Structure formats: structure tokens, C-alpha cells
Coordinates of C-alpha atoms and ligand atoms in Angstrom, one line a residue:
M59 CA -136.7 29.2 -16.8
S60 CA -133.5 28.7 -17.7
H61 CA -130.4 31.5 -17.1
E62 CA -127.6 30.5 -19.7
M63 CA -127.7 34.3 -21.2
L64 CA -127.8 36.0 -17.4
T65 CA -124.2 36.1 -17.9
D66 CA -121.5 39.4 -17.7
L67 CA -120.5 40.4 -21.7
Y68 CA -116.8 40.1 -20.3
E69 CA -117.6 35.5 -20.0
F70 CA -118.8 36.0 -24.2
S71 CA -115.9 37.9 -24.8
M72 CA -113.6 35.9 -23.0
A73 CA -115.1 32.4 -24.3
N74 CA -115.5 34.4 -28.5
G75 CA -111.8 34.4 -27.9
Y76 CA -110.6 31.6 -26.1
Y77 CA -112.9 29.8 -29.2
Q78 CA -110.2 31.6 -31.7
T79 CA -106.7 31.1 -29.3
L80 CA -106.9 28.0 -27.3
P81 CA -107.8 24.2 -28.0
H82 CA -111.7 24.1 -28.3
D83 CA -111.9 21.3 -25.2
K84 CA -108.9 23.3 -23.0
Q85 CA -109.8 22.0 -19.9
A86 CA -110.0 24.7 -16.7
S87 CA -110.8 24.2 -12.6
F88 CA -112.5 27.3 -10.6
D89 CA -113.5 27.5 -7.3
V90 CA -116.3 29.3 -5.7
F91 CA -115.5 31.5 -2.4
Y92 CA -116.0 33.9 0.2
R93 CA -113.3 35.8 1.8
N94 CA -115.8 38.1 4.7
A95 CA -118.8 37.0 6.4
P96 CA -121.9 39.4 6.3
D97 CA -122.3 40.6 9.2
E98 CA -119.2 39.8 10.5
D99 CA -120.4 36.2 11.0
S100 CA -117.7 33.9 11.6
F101 CA -119.3 31.5 8.9
V102 CA -121.5 31.4 6.3
L103 CA -124.5 29.3 5.6
S104 CA -124.8 27.7 2.1
A105 CA -127.4 27.6 -0.3
G106 CA -128.4 27.5 -3.5
L107 CA -126.6 23.8 -5.2
M108 CA -130.2 22.3 -6.3
Q109 CA -130.6 25.5 -8.2
I110 CA -127.1 26.0 -9.3
I111 CA -127.0 22.0 -10.3
E112 CA -129.7 22.3 -12.5
E113 CA -128.9 25.4 -14.4
V114 CA -125.7 23.5 -15.3
K115 CA -127.0 20.3 -16.3
N116 CA -129.2 21.9 -18.3
W117 CA -126.8 24.4 -19.9
H118 CA -127.7 25.0 -23.5
F119 CA -128.1 27.7 -25.6
T120 CA -131.7 28.0 -28.1
K121 CA -131.7 29.9 -31.2
E122 CA -132.9 33.0 -30.1
D123 CA -130.2 33.3 -27.3
I124 CA -127.4 32.4 -30.8
D125 CA -129.7 35.1 -32.9
Y126 CA -129.5 38.0 -29.8
L127 CA -125.4 37.1 -29.9
R128 CA -125.0 36.9 -33.6
A129 CA -126.6 40.8 -33.4
L130 CA -124.3 42.2 -31.1
N131 CA -121.7 42.0 -34.1
K132 CA -119.3 40.9 -31.7
F133 CA -118.6 37.7 -31.6
S134 CA -117.2 35.0 -34.2
D135 CA -120.0 33.0 -37.0
E136 CA -117.5 29.9 -35.7
F137 CA -117.6 30.4 -32.3
L138 CA -121.4 30.8 -32.0
T139 CA -122.0 27.7 -34.6
F140 CA -120.2 26.4 -31.4
L141 CA -122.4 27.4 -28.6
K142 CA -125.0 27.0 -30.6
D143 CA -124.6 22.8 -30.2
A144 CA -123.0 23.2 -26.9
K145 CA -124.2 21.2 -23.6
N146 CA -123.1 20.8 -20.6
K147 CA -119.4 19.2 -20.3
C148 CA -118.6 20.2 -16.6
T149 CA -117.8 18.4 -13.3
I150 CA -119.4 20.1 -10.3
N151 CA -117.9 19.0 -6.5
A152 CA -119.3 20.7 -4.2
M153 CA -120.3 21.1 -0.3
T154 CA -123.8 19.6 0.6
E155 CA -126.7 22.5 1.1
G156 CA -126.4 23.7 4.4
T157 CA -123.0 23.4 5.2
P158 CA -121.5 25.6 7.1
L159 CA -119.1 28.1 4.8
L160 CA -115.5 29.3 6.4
P161 CA -114.0 32.1 4.0
R162 CA -111.1 30.6 2.0
E163 CA -112.7 27.8 2.1
P164 CA -114.2 26.6 -2.2
I165 CA -118.1 25.9 -1.7
L166 CA -117.8 24.2 -5.0
T167 CA -114.9 23.8 -7.8
I168 CA -116.3 23.2 -11.6
S169 CA -113.8 21.5 -13.8
G170 CA -114.4 21.7 -17.8
P171 CA -114.3 23.2 -20.8
L172 CA -112.3 26.5 -20.2
I173 CA -115.4 28.0 -22.7
E174 CA -117.8 26.7 -20.9
V175 CA -116.9 27.0 -17.3
Q176 CA -116.2 30.7 -17.7
L177 CA -119.1 31.4 -19.1
L178 CA -121.5 30.1 -16.6
E179 CA -119.1 32.4 -13.8
T180 CA -121.8 35.2 -13.5
L181 CA -124.6 32.4 -13.0
V182 CA -122.9 30.4 -10.8
L183 CA -121.6 33.5 -8.0
N184 CA -125.4 35.2 -8.5
I185 CA -127.6 31.6 -7.2
F186 CA -124.6 31.1 -4.5
N187 CA -124.3 34.4 -3.1
H188 CA -128.0 34.8 -2.9
Q189 CA -129.0 32.0 -1.5
S190 CA -126.3 32.3 1.2
L191 CA -126.3 35.2 2.2
I192 CA -130.1 34.9 3.3
A193 CA -129.8 31.3 4.7
T194 CA -126.9 33.1 6.5
K195 CA -129.8 35.7 8.5
A196 CA -132.0 33.0 8.6
W197 CA -129.7 31.3 10.5
Q198 CA -128.3 34.4 12.6
I199 CA -132.3 35.4 13.7
T200 CA -133.5 32.0 13.8
H201 CA -130.7 31.7 16.3
A202 CA -132.0 34.8 18.5
A203 CA -135.5 33.2 18.6
Q204 CA -134.0 30.3 20.6
G205 CA -136.9 27.6 19.3
R206 CA -139.1 30.1 18.6
A207 CA -141.2 29.6 15.5
V208 CA -140.1 31.8 12.6
M209 CA -142.2 33.0 9.8
E210 CA -141.0 34.6 6.5
F211 CA -142.9 37.2 5.7
G212 CA -140.6 39.2 3.5
A213 CA -142.2 38.5 -0.3
R214 CA -143.6 42.3 0.0
R215 CA -140.3 43.6 -0.1
A216 CA -138.0 41.5 -1.6
Q217 CA -135.8 42.7 -4.5
G218 CA -138.0 41.7 -7.4
P219 CA -139.7 38.2 -7.6
D220 CA -137.0 35.6 -7.9
A221 CA -135.3 37.2 -4.6
A222 CA -138.4 36.3 -2.6
T223 CA -139.2 32.7 -3.8
Y224 CA -136.3 31.6 -3.6
G225 CA -134.9 33.7 -0.6
A226 CA -138.1 31.9 1.2
R227 CA -135.8 28.4 0.3
A228 CA -132.9 29.7 1.9
A229 CA -135.0 31.4 5.0
V230 CA -136.3 27.9 5.2
I231 CA -132.9 26.1 5.2
G232 CA -131.4 28.7 7.5
G233 CA -134.2 27.7 10.1
C234 CA -137.4 29.1 9.5
T235 CA -140.6 27.0 10.4
S236 CA -142.6 28.7 7.0
T237 CA -143.2 31.4 4.2
S238 CA -146.1 33.8 4.3
N239 CA -145.0 33.6 0.2
V240 CA -147.3 31.0 -2.1
L241 CA -145.3 30.5 -4.5
A242 CA -142.6 29.4 -2.9
G243 CA -144.5 27.3 -0.4
Q244 CA -146.1 25.7 -4.2
K245 CA -142.5 25.2 -5.4
F246 CA -140.4 23.9 -2.8
N247 CA -143.0 22.3 -0.3
I248 CA -142.9 24.6 2.4
P249 CA -145.6 24.7 4.9
V250 CA -147.0 28.4 4.2
A251 CA -148.6 30.6 7.3
G252 CA -150.4 34.0 7.4
T253 CA -152.3 36.1 9.4
M254 CA -154.3 39.1 8.3
A255 CA -153.2 43.3 7.3
H256 CA -154.9 45.8 9.1
A257 CA -157.2 46.2 5.7
W258 CA -159.6 43.4 7.1
I259 CA -160.1 45.2 10.3
E260 CA -160.3 48.7 8.0
S261 CA -162.9 47.0 5.8
F262 CA -166.0 46.5 8.7
P263 CA -167.1 49.7 10.8
D264 CA -165.8 48.5 13.6
E265 CA -162.9 46.3 15.0
L266 CA -164.9 43.7 17.0
T267 CA -167.1 42.8 13.6
A268 CA -164.0 42.4 11.9
F269 CA -162.5 40.1 14.3
K270 CA -165.9 37.9 14.5
A271 CA -166.2 38.3 10.5
W272 CA -162.8 36.6 10.3
A273 CA -163.2 34.0 13.6
K274 CA -166.4 32.9 11.5
I275 CA -164.8 31.7 8.3
Y276 CA -161.4 30.6 9.9
P277 CA -162.8 29.4 13.3
D278 CA -159.5 27.3 14.4
T279 CA -157.1 29.1 12.8
A280 CA -157.5 31.9 13.9
S281 CA -154.9 34.8 14.2
L282 CA -156.0 38.6 14.7
L283 CA -153.8 41.5 14.3
V284 CA -154.5 43.7 17.6
D285 CA -152.8 47.2 16.9
T286 CA -155.3 48.8 13.8
Y287 CA -156.7 51.1 16.9
D288 CA -154.8 50.2 20.3
V289 CA -153.6 47.3 21.2
V290 CA -154.2 47.7 24.8
K291 CA -157.5 49.8 25.1
S292 CA -159.6 47.9 22.1
G293 CA -157.3 45.1 20.2
V294 CA -156.5 42.4 23.1
P295 CA -160.0 43.0 24.5
N296 CA -162.0 42.2 21.4
A297 CA -159.6 39.6 20.7
I298 CA -160.8 38.2 24.0
K299 CA -164.8 38.7 23.3
V300 CA -163.7 36.7 20.0
F301 CA -161.8 34.4 21.3
Q302 CA -163.9 33.3 24.5
E303 CA -167.1 32.9 22.0
L304 CA -164.7 30.3 19.8
K305 CA -164.1 28.0 23.1
A306 CA -167.5 28.1 24.3
Q307 CA -168.4 27.0 20.1
G308 CA -165.8 24.2 21.1
H309 CA -163.2 25.9 19.0
R310 CA -159.5 26.7 19.8
P311 CA -158.2 29.8 19.8
L312 CA -155.4 30.4 18.0
S313 CA -153.3 33.8 18.4
I314 CA -152.6 37.9 18.2
R315 CA -150.2 39.5 16.0
I316 CA -149.0 42.7 17.3
D317 CA -147.1 44.5 14.5
S318 CA -146.3 48.1 16.2
G319 CA -145.3 49.9 19.4
D320 CA -142.8 49.0 22.4
I321 CA -142.9 45.1 21.6
T322 CA -142.1 43.9 25.2
R323 CA -144.2 45.7 27.0
L324 CA -147.5 44.9 24.6
A325 CA -146.9 41.5 24.9
K326 CA -146.3 41.6 28.9
K327 CA -150.0 43.4 29.3
A328 CA -151.7 41.5 26.6
R329 CA -150.4 37.9 27.8
Q330 CA -151.5 39.1 31.2
M331 CA -154.9 40.0 30.0
F332 CA -155.1 36.8 27.7
D333 CA -154.7 35.0 31.3
D334 CA -156.3 36.7 33.2
A335 CA -159.7 36.1 30.9
G336 CA -158.6 32.5 31.3
L337 CA -157.0 32.2 27.8
S338 CA -153.9 31.2 28.3
E339 CA -153.3 28.9 25.3
V340 CA -153.4 32.0 22.9
K341 CA -150.1 32.7 21.7
I342 CA -148.6 35.9 20.9
T343 CA -146.6 36.8 17.1
A344 CA -144.4 39.5 17.1
S345 CA -143.9 41.4 13.6
N346 CA -142.7 45.0 12.5
A347 CA -139.4 45.3 10.9
L348 CA -137.7 42.5 13.3
D349 CA -133.9 41.8 13.0
A350 CA -131.9 38.8 15.0
H351 CA -130.7 42.2 17.2
I352 CA -134.5 43.0 18.4
V353 CA -135.5 39.5 18.8
K354 CA -132.6 38.4 20.8
S355 CA -133.4 41.7 22.6
L356 CA -137.1 41.3 23.4
L357 CA -136.4 37.8 24.7
N358 CA -133.2 39.3 27.1
E359 CA -136.6 41.6 28.2
E360 CA -138.8 38.2 29.0
A361 CA -141.3 39.5 26.1
P362 CA -143.8 36.6 26.5
I363 CA -143.7 36.0 22.5
D364 CA -144.4 32.6 21.0
N365 CA -143.6 32.9 17.5
F366 CA -142.5 35.3 14.8
G367 CA -143.2 36.9 11.6
I368 CA -140.3 39.2 10.0
G369 CA -139.9 40.8 6.4
E370 CA -137.5 43.1 4.8
R371 CA -134.8 42.5 7.2
L372 CA -134.3 38.9 6.7
I373 CA -135.6 39.0 2.9
T374 CA -132.9 41.9 2.1
S375 CA -130.4 40.8 5.0
S376 CA -130.7 44.4 5.1
S377 CA -128.0 45.0 7.9
S378 CA -125.2 43.8 5.1
P379 CA -126.5 42.9 2.0
V380 CA -123.5 41.3 0.3
L381 CA -122.4 38.5 -0.2
S382 CA -119.4 38.8 -2.3
G383 CA -118.5 35.3 -3.4
V384 CA -115.8 35.0 -6.2
Y385 CA -115.0 32.7 -8.9
K386 CA -111.3 32.0 -9.8
M387 CA -109.2 29.9 -11.4
S388 CA -107.7 27.3 -9.8
A389 CA -105.7 24.7 -12.3
L390 CA -105.6 25.0 -16.3
E391 CA -105.1 21.7 -18.1
N392 CA -101.9 21.5 -20.7
K393 CA -101.3 18.4 -22.9
G394 CA -103.7 16.5 -20.4
Q395 CA -101.5 18.0 -17.0
W396 CA -103.5 20.0 -15.4
V397 CA -100.9 23.2 -14.2
P398 CA -101.7 25.1 -10.9
K399 CA -102.5 28.6 -10.9
I400 CA -102.5 31.7 -9.2
K401 CA -104.0 35.2 -8.9
I402 CA -102.1 37.4 -7.2
S403 CA -102.2 40.8 -5.5
N404 CA -101.3 43.6 -3.4
S405 CA -103.3 42.5 -0.7
R406 CA -102.5 39.1 0.6
E407 CA -105.9 38.2 1.5
K408 CA -106.8 38.6 -2.3
I409 CA -104.2 35.9 -3.3
T410 CA -106.0 32.8 -4.9
L411 CA -105.4 28.9 -3.6
P412 CA -103.9 26.9 -6.3
G413 CA -104.7 23.7 -7.6
N414 CA -107.7 21.2 -7.6
K415 CA -108.1 21.0 -3.6
Q416 CA -110.6 19.1 -0.7
V417 CA -111.5 20.5 2.7
Y418 CA -111.7 18.8 4.8
R419 CA -113.6 19.8 8.6
L420 CA -111.6 18.1 11.3
Y421 CA -112.9 16.6 14.9
S422 CA -111.2 15.5 17.9
R423 CA -110.6 12.3 18.1
N424 CA -112.3 11.9 21.4
D425 CA -114.8 14.1 20.4
P426 CA -116.4 13.4 17.4
K427 CA -119.4 15.5 17.4
H428 CA -117.4 18.6 17.6
A429 CA -115.6 20.5 15.2
F430 CA -112.3 22.3 16.2
A431 CA -111.1 23.2 12.6
D432 CA -111.3 23.3 8.7
I433 CA -108.1 22.4 6.4
I434 CA -107.8 23.4 3.0
A435 CA -106.0 20.3 0.8
L436 CA -105.2 19.5 -2.7
A437 CA -106.9 17.1 -4.3
D438 CA -104.5 14.5 -4.7
E439 CA -103.1 14.8 -1.4
K440 CA -103.7 11.9 1.7
L441 CA -103.7 13.6 5.3
R442 CA -101.1 12.1 8.0
D443 CA -102.4 11.4 11.0
K444 CA -99.7 14.2 12.8
I445 CA -99.2 17.4 10.0
T446 CA -98.2 20.5 9.9
A447 CA -100.2 22.9 9.0
I448 CA -100.6 27.1 8.0
D449 CA -103.1 29.1 9.2
S450 CA -105.3 30.6 6.2
D451 CA -106.2 33.9 7.8
V452 CA -103.3 36.4 7.3
H453 CA -103.7 38.0 10.1
A454 CA -103.3 35.0 12.0
T455 CA -99.8 35.6 14.4
N456 CA -99.3 31.8 15.3
D457 CA -99.7 31.1 11.9
V458 CA -98.1 27.1 12.0
V459 CA -99.3 24.8 13.9
T460 CA -99.1 20.5 14.6
L461 CA -102.2 18.9 14.6
T462 CA -103.0 15.1 15.7
D463 CA -104.9 13.5 17.3
F464 CA -108.2 14.1 14.9
T465 CA -110.4 12.9 12.3
A466 CA -111.0 14.6 9.1
R467 CA -114.3 14.1 7.0
P468 CA -114.3 15.7 3.3
L469 CA -116.2 18.2 2.8
L470 CA -116.5 18.3 -1.2
H471 CA -118.1 15.7 -2.8
Q472 CA -119.4 14.9 -7.0
V473 CA -122.6 16.3 -7.6
L474 CA -122.7 16.2 -11.7
A475 CA -120.4 15.4 -14.4
G476 CA -121.8 16.6 -17.6
Q477 CA -125.6 15.4 -17.6
K478 CA -125.3 13.1 -15.3
A479 CA -126.2 14.5 -11.5
A480 CA -125.5 12.7 -8.6
P481 CA -128.5 12.5 -5.9
I482 CA -128.8 15.7 -3.9
E483 CA -131.5 16.0 -0.6
T484 CA -133.5 18.5 -2.2
D485 CA -136.2 18.6 0.9
T486 CA -135.8 22.2 2.1
F487 CA -136.6 20.8 5.7
A488 CA -134.1 18.1 5.3
I489 CA -131.6 20.4 4.1
Q490 CA -132.8 22.6 7.2
K491 CA -131.9 19.4 9.6
Y492 CA -128.6 18.9 8.1
A493 CA -127.9 22.4 8.8
K494 CA -128.8 22.4 12.4
E495 CA -126.6 19.2 13.0
Q496 CA -123.7 21.2 11.0
I497 CA -123.8 24.5 13.3
A498 CA -124.5 22.3 15.8
E499 CA -120.5 21.0 15.7
L500 CA -119.0 24.2 15.5
P501 CA -117.8 26.0 18.7
K502 CA -120.6 27.7 20.8
E503 CA -118.0 30.9 20.7
T504 CA -118.1 31.1 17.1
K505 CA -121.9 31.3 17.2
R506 CA -122.1 34.8 19.0
L507 CA -123.9 37.3 17.3
V508 CA -121.7 40.3 18.4
N509 CA -118.0 39.5 18.0
P510 CA -118.3 35.8 17.5
D511 CA -114.4 33.8 18.1
H512 CA -112.2 32.8 15.0
Y513 CA -112.8 29.2 13.7
P514 CA -109.0 28.2 12.5
V515 CA -109.3 27.3 8.3
Y516 CA -105.7 25.7 8.1
L517 CA -103.8 24.9 4.3
T518 CA -101.8 22.3 4.2
K519 CA -97.8 22.9 4.3
K520 CA -97.9 20.8 0.5
L521 CA -101.0 23.8 -0.6
A522 CA -99.3 26.9 1.5
D523 CA -95.9 25.7 -0.3
L524 CA -97.1 25.3 -3.9
Q525 CA -98.9 29.3 -3.0
K526 CA -95.5 30.4 -1.8
K527 CA -93.7 28.9 -5.0
L528 CA -95.9 30.2 -7.2
I529 CA -95.7 33.6 -5.4
A530 CA -92.0 33.5 -6.2
E531 CA -92.3 32.6 -9.3
Y532 CA -94.4 35.4 -10.5
K533 CA -93.0 38.0 -8.7
Ligands
ATP113 N1 -139.0 46.2 23.1 C1 -138.2 46.4 21.9 N2 -137.2 46.3 22.3 C2 -136.2 46.7 21.2 N3 -136.8 46.9 19.7 C3 -138.3 47.0 19.5 C4 -139.2 47.0 20.6 N4 -140.7 47.6 20.0 C5 -140.4 47.5 19.3 N5 -139.1 47.6 18.8 C6 -139.1 48.0 16.8 O1 -138.4 49.4 17.2 C7 -138.7 49.8 15.8 C8 -140.2 50.4 15.8 O2 -140.2 50.7 14.7 P1 -141.2 52.4 14.0 O3 -141.1 53.3 14.9 O4 -141.5 52.4 12.7 O5 -142.5 51.5 13.9 P2 -143.9 51.6 15.0 O6 -143.7 52.7 16.0 O7 -144.9 50.6 15.7 O8 -144.2 52.4 14.1 P3 -145.8 51.4 12.8 O9 -147.1 52.2 13.5 O10 -145.2 52.5 12.0 O11 -145.4 50.5 12.5 C9 -139.2 48.2 15.0 O12 -138.1 48.0 14.4 C10 -139.6 47.3 16.4 O13 -139.4 46.3 15.5
PRP114 O1 -141.8 44.6 8.9 P1 -141.3 43.3 8.2 O2 -140.5 42.6 9.1 O3 -140.8 43.5 6.6 O4 -142.4 42.0 8.2 C1 -143.7 41.9 7.3 C2 -144.9 43.8 7.6 O5 -145.3 43.5 6.1 C3 -146.6 43.9 6.5 O6 -146.9 45.1 7.0 P2 -147.0 46.8 5.7 O7 -146.4 45.7 4.4 O8 -148.5 46.3 6.1 O9 -146.7 47.8 6.3 P3 -146.1 48.4 7.6 O10 -145.0 48.3 7.8 O11 -147.2 49.4 7.3 O12 -146.7 47.3 9.0 C4 -146.2 43.2 8.2 O13 -147.7 44.5 8.5 C5 -145.6 43.4 8.7 O14 -145.2 45.1 9.6
NIO115 O1 -149.6 37.1 7.4 C1 -148.8 38.1 7.7 O2 -149.5 38.1 8.7 C2 -147.8 38.6 6.9 C3 -147.6 38.3 5.4 C4 -146.9 38.9 5.1 C5 -146.3 40.0 5.8 N1 -147.2 40.6 6.8 C6 -148.2 40.1 7.1

């Protein structure tokens, strides 16, 4: 299903107005970027590009859409006729999905007819903000899990079916190993995984009968939920009986899931009971409103947990549920020439970066695996070997620096031009692998869960001067 109509009314009001007052093919460029990362993180893990490209490439209005818009009695017939025949003419340059993205950096720039790029604002932001938010949260959680598998369990608590399904994909980009959401598994070729609910246990006269019935059907993949009545007195002893029987029949006992109580205490006790019973191969899964901080705390306490099932706090990013990515005009074409545009604000943080731009990740020349800063430049600028750069953080005290001995990697690449999409990676696990490699390049201190160090994002002098010049002109 496409989503051309998922846009705010004011986009249509402006597009209709542009149609009546400006040349219909007037070109504009917009940047997508964010100012502050959720949870005071130092970066956002970008996600959503695959869906954005699909939506923009196939952008068109149906007869029903045009009839609905006509019935609003707000728009001219000429504009509606124009919309009826409109097809995508935009070009998108974007960072690869799974790239760690810093504040103020365009993750995506979109250029094309002003009418079209304006109409795309809401949808592009909706996709980028949601999927990047969840990918970032999944990164925090899986980073805290230190290599243990994290299953995404959030479909029931996500804010609607799309948030559950695209959220599951974003969660895998951020590091999850599987999802319980079967639709996400089918749609994005992600492994599906899961255990059982308390209802299974309650559907039998007692816990042991319930476990035995399950083990008979799934003898090699039985993961038993042990906390329906009492983990230590009943759940684990019954699981031991069933797993010993399975083992005697040549099957492979799998795991238990603990879903309540003090997880450290229960996991330690269960581990000891399984080991004493000769079942050291049985794995322990933990769930129950987990998040990155609880996972970190459980592992600090040396809770013997092999993997995690994490739902609501991942799929809703409940500790910081908004990524405020924005879509701001950077340039407008006038008689075939790009004219840089700026939005001025009383808050210095909110003043936009004018002109068509490129973002570079900078690596120290003698340590090419380690990125030390990013720099935003004008798209037509060549980076020299030695550059004067200005810290883009308006609160920085040491705001002018000289950069030398670096190699620079451009992060924005053309991914769409009209109907022609460049090949991009769509395999979710290949994107996850890319994300891991990219995150590994960042300094360790910037990846702390609490108070991460600031990773510098500079502006070239040329870009900073252009911004200053436009501010002076408009003031
Ligand atoms: N050792 C631990 N350290 C930190 N947090 C923990 C630990 N064990 C459990 N938690 C977390 O504490 C919270 C406990 O929540 P809650 O009181 O609702 O669970 P509960 O007592 O198991 O109740 P319920 O049966 O309703 O799930 C959960 O978020 C859980 O993940
Ligand atoms: O806690 P989450 O991270 O979202 O993980 C998923 C939760 O979903 C299930 O709970 P259920 O819907 O059965 O309700 P419960 O809270 O009573 O266990 C499961 O038992 C987990 O607790
Ligand atoms: O399979 C599970 O254990 C599961 C799936 C969704 C939510 N809670 C648990």
C-alpha cells in the first residue's frame, strides 16, 4: 500500500498555492536531519530508507485521492489535474541504512519540483523518525546485552500494526536476532522465534502435564515458561523432569523463560538446579519489561542469562518515544541556478544549514578504522588536506579547529532519480552487519549508555561563512 495521502493538509495547501504563484517546475532541495538524539544518546542509527525509496519512486495519486481532495473545496481544478498526472521527478541522496547519524547532519537530501518535495515532507519524516528511533533503541539494548541474542517481542504493545512490523525490521537493523512478529518475518525475511504463553500452562490440569504435552509436539525446540506458579518450587523442577525425559529419548533440551520476579536471583537459582541435574546445556531466556538499563544491570549482577525477549520498551522506545527529525529547505532554484536558503531562529540551534551539502566521516590517516569526527561541507566543495573547521555544536567552546592527517569518506549517495532507483542493500541482516561495522568505527566513549562523550560534527569554513552571510542578510 502506498501512502501519498499520508501528508499534512498544509502540504497540499502550500502545493496548491505554489502551483498558482510559481513556475510549476520550480526546483527545491530539502534536508532531513535531527537536532537531539533520543535518550541523550550521541547518535541515531538510521533506518527507513528502503521504504522511503519505494514510496517516493511510486508516488502518484489515484482517482479516489483526487476526488477526495476535490471534495475538500480548497484546491484549484488546474492543480488537481496536475496532481492526477504527477509522477516522481525527485532525486534523493541518502546515507546507507544502518549508518550512525549525528545531530544536524542531513541523512537524506531530496531535490525536485517544489510542489512534489513539499508534498513528501510528512511521509518521509514519518518513516525516518519511526524506524530510526526503534533501530537506535534496539542498538542500545543489544549493545547492553553484550552479544547475547535479543528476540523482539513487542508486536502486542506497538502503536499499531505498521509500527509493529516496520519496528521489528528496524529492531533487527539495530541488532536483534529475531522477532516474534510473523508478519515481519514473512515480509522482511527475518527469523521468527518464540516460546509459549501462560495460557498454555493454564490450559492443562497442572504445569507438568502442560510441559510434557509441549515437549511431545516440539521435542527439539521446547522452551518452557517456568513462572506461571512458582519458578523455584515448581517451574524449574518440572522443566528438569521433562528435559531429562527428552534427553533420554535422544532429544536436545532447549531452554526456559523467566518472565517475572527478581530475574537475577531466579536465573542463578535455575542455573544451579539445571547444572546439578546434569542439564548444563539448558539455556535461560529472560523477559518482562526489560530495557537497556535493566539488561546492563542484570549482566553486572552476573545473572546467567543466555538470551532476552524484549517487547514494549523496545518497540515503543518508551523511555524516549520521539525522534524529532525535521525536513528543511536548503536551496531553491531560480532561473536554472540554485540559491541557498536558510531558516533563522532565535535559538541558534534551530538555524538551518543553507545550500546543497555533503557529509564526510573523517578517519585518522594512521588509524583508518577509527572515525574521529564528521564534517558537513557544501556539495560542490573539495576537502583539502588541511582544513579550518567550525564545530556545529552551538554550545562548543573551542569552536574553530584545524584538521589535518585525515581521510574523508562521503556519506551521501544518490539512491533515486525519478523512476530510477540505484541498487541498495535490502537484506535486513546485511544492513545489521553494516550498522555494526559502522558503529565499531566510532570512539568507544561515544557509545556509553549514560553520558556518552560528544562526537564532533564540524562545518567547513565555506559552509559556516555562507550561513553567517545569510543570517546577516536577513537580520
Ligand atoms: N535483578 C533485577 N534487576 C533489575 N531489574 C529487575 C531485576 N529483576 C527484574 N527486574 C525488572 O523489574 C521489573 C519488575 O516489574 P513487576 O513488578 O511488574 O514484575 P513482577 O513482579 O514480575 O510482576 P508480574 O508478575 O506482573 O510480571 C521489570 O521491569 C523487570 O524486568
Ligand atoms: O514485557 P515485554 O518486554 O513487553 O515482553 C513481552 C511480554 O509479553 C508477554 O507478556 P503478556 O502480554 O503475556 O503480559 P504480562 O505482562 O502479564 O506477562 C510476555 O510474557 C512478556 O512479558
Ligand atoms: O514467544 C514468546 O515467548 C513471546 C512472544 C511475544 C510476547 N511475549 C513472549
